[in-house]
């Protein structure tokens, strides 16, 4: 019955794989969070194109700065955790080529690929942010000259 | 009682999808995504397949796609497998007794290998095997699904499939007296063809080439009856699907024409001058894989890099059916356009001199970077491939050979021209000489009888083994016209002395833009006749013909006036040059969706199945006619053969004879 199955699971060394997938599940949640933040930034970016009043622009800018920081933090966390998984995969007791080993490898590669795609979006948002700061400084200079 | 309960339907009201798309979605969504227990959302699974189903899967999906659906491990059902009792397993297997024995031994006993098993059979399962499964009281509670997937074909193209009967030509047309292998081959083929219609939810009119020697004086051979028997087998399967597959149409919704390799023995060996065919003919490709050397970035020796020439490559998708000269020209234009338009390329190529890069330039470059990296790699690859092909064409004198081949086919050249060519271009490769003679033998089979044939082989300096290939063409039957001509009166014979025989007629209205592009395979005419409902009922009967008393317009879809042929010189805007939205991530799905958008407002599908192998030129024709007829034309076959593969199989038709000769010696 269930008791036997549970005991069998513990004896098989499958415990390591089970905890591996729990970690992967946690990382999937972080990815979902990251996707949500990037979408929010994208929306704010579109919103800023239509804004002309300084106070509104300022508010959007503050929100975006906060979100960009959050994005960077989450991405860094993901990167660190994936590197940990890589080391753990190398150290795990499963024989090379075994089912558990191939399972770990395939899943980790999948996570890395996802991060690589996301990293580029993050870079793009950072460039946008920097560009806006440059524009602001130029506007300020122009105002001084007018006076 | 069938276990089939596939519940998705590709209704006509919904988006029109190509065969490849439907297959892909059925495998990824209907099978992998649906296999889950209710308690957890993101449980990882094991996928277990056999030798055939792993190929079915890999022809439609990438490993990344499979991983995205929650599969972390792929296993071979016959290999020893590590127990993973906390994970669910998906079995995608053929319904064979061996597979079922393996499955039952996995999941029975006190310690099953997996927690729960979701079983999908690639084709209909026999009733007694279902009973075997149901008898096992231990396994039953551990089964999460037991279904017939009805998907047992390889998609080789958005509009092509094969049944993977690689030995069909030998088993069906060989000289073996025993028909047991042939019958088994036909049954497998019929089952697999039917799964295509189950997947697409299409119910075809089943037409087939009739046996040609249906008169009292001649005995009908098994070879003549192959399309007839296959049509009957497919029909039996379709009748079962009509009752068992949900949403399977009850009335006819498309056309199926079953023919075999005997209808056209020139297409398999004549040089086809499209980019796709040239790649396979001249480069040593393995399937869709091309291996080339890339200069190492670290300054070491060149690295070998493998690339796949497939639908996910937009340049390949656009150029593969173009004439090689056209493809070369367009690649050059693409590279020129690319450099002038792409921001990253502009900056990298120093269009702004040595000034410091501003933030704005950096912004534009970063935005364009994914396109740049992606496209420059692909463009460079194709420029290299096209250059290599053109070099081989030059070095091997392929242009002269190609011209002679096409002249032979259209009756502008004859025996004397071939002999002249063989003596003039003595250094032509053996393979090319053999292919030339095979074309000649298809058109003038009597020239290869007895002493004349032997002399011709000597002039060409070909081996006895090569002679076998030419002699075995006879087993695929001569042209019906040839027989009539050979029985003609003396006057006609005298006339024949001057007039050369043509295997094809020049097609009026077709614009011949590039040299060596006159040739077309026979199926082009057949498909057009199917579309116009003009196929002869005597030569191509239908198992489920509409009633003779039927009045009004033909059921086979609207016969619209054919639009004028699209000039190959007028080019559409290159797809890669279109600006993409900044949030448009690249994925193979988006390419497929882009491809399928052209299918809106299409008429009914036309399926052509060729027993004994199909050619790249025939696949090209299906794409061409899809655009021309506004109906999706899908090519199916037992296999897709390059000329070398076809010749090898042809030699094997009398393999027994060879071994007998060896014994005598």
Tab-separated table of C-alpha atoms in Angstrom, chain A residues 4-5 8-9 12 14 17-18 21 24-25 28 42 94 98-104 106-107 110 113 120 123-124 127-128 130-131 134, chain B residues 42 44 63-64 67-68 71-75 82-87 110-112 115 359-360 362-363 366-367 369-370 581-584:
chain	number	residue	atom	x	y	z
A	4	UNK	CA	5.242	0.389	1.284
A	5	UNK	CA	5.421	2.842	-1.581
A	8	UNK	CA	10.350	2.288	-1.302
A	9	UNK	CA	10.650	5.901	-2.382
A	12	UNK	CA	15.591	4.190	-3.802
A	14	UNK	CA	14.865	9.107	-5.222
A	17	UNK	CA	15.427	13.923	-7.085
A	18	UNK	CA	12.266	14.789	-5.223
A	21	UNK	CA	12.042	19.132	-8.271
A	24	UNK	CA	12.691	23.731	-9.523
A	25	UNK	CA	9.105	24.438	-8.601
A	28	UNK	CA	9.256	28.472	-11.588
A	42	UNK	CA	6.429	47.287	-20.604
A	94	UNK	CA	23.337	9.216	-9.382
A	98	UNK	CA	21.012	7.233	-15.213
A	99	UNK	CA	17.401	8.315	-15.344
A	100	UNK	CA	17.725	10.688	-12.426
A	101	UNK	CA	20.887	12.244	-13.819
A	102	UNK	CA	19.392	12.866	-17.248
A	103	UNK	CA	16.274	14.215	-15.620
A	104	UNK	CA	18.265	16.749	-13.613
A	106	UNK	CA	17.352	18.283	-18.959
A	107	UNK	CA	15.451	20.322	-16.411
A	110	UNK	CA	15.502	24.214	-19.605
A	113	UNK	CA	17.485	28.684	-21.507
A	120	UNK	CA	18.020	40.037	-22.607
A	123	UNK	CA	19.115	44.471	-20.433
A	124	UNK	CA	16.727	46.196	-22.785
A	127	UNK	CA	18.951	50.678	-21.527
A	128	UNK	CA	15.559	52.344	-21.703
A	130	UNK	CA	19.395	55.069	-18.815
A	131	UNK	CA	18.167	56.740	-21.971
A	134	UNK	CA	20.011	61.366	-20.388
B	42	UNK	CA	3.851	21.416	-12.096
B	44	UNK	CA	7.563	16.608	-13.900
B	63	UNK	CA	13.400	18.389	-26.872
B	64	UNK	CA	12.819	21.915	-25.583
B	67	UNK	CA	10.565	19.812	-21.610
B	68	UNK	CA	8.214	22.792	-21.684
B	71	UNK	CA	8.726	16.057	-19.334
B	72	UNK	CA	12.143	15.944	-17.728
B	73	UNK	CA	13.162	12.483	-18.879
B	74	UNK	CA	12.766	10.509	-22.091
B	75	UNK	CA	13.242	6.749	-21.934
B	82	UNK	CA	15.697	3.501	-13.155
B	83	UNK	CA	12.627	3.324	-10.909
B	84	UNK	CA	11.095	6.741	-10.235
B	85	UNK	CA	8.062	5.860	-8.122
B	86	UNK	CA	7.208	9.445	-7.228
B	87	UNK	CA	6.843	10.484	-10.859
B	110	UNK	CA	4.496	-4.203	-5.211
B	111	UNK	CA	7.115	-1.807	-6.527
B	112	UNK	CA	6.036	-0.230	-9.840
B	115	UNK	CA	3.409	6.373	-9.710
B	359	UNK	CA	23.436	56.077	-25.834
B	360	UNK	CA	20.895	56.330	-28.590
B	362	UNK	CA	23.551	51.752	-28.148
B	363	UNK	CA	19.828	51.611	-27.572
B	366	UNK	CA	20.622	46.506	-28.415
B	367	UNK	CA	17.088	46.534	-29.714
B	369	UNK	CA	20.757	42.715	-31.537
B	370	UNK	CA	18.640	39.550	-31.414
B	581	UNK	CA	7.700	44.441	-32.262
B	582	UNK	CA	10.179	44.912	-29.454
B	583	UNK	CA	8.396	42.315	-27.361
B	584	UNK	CA	8.172	39.768	-30.154
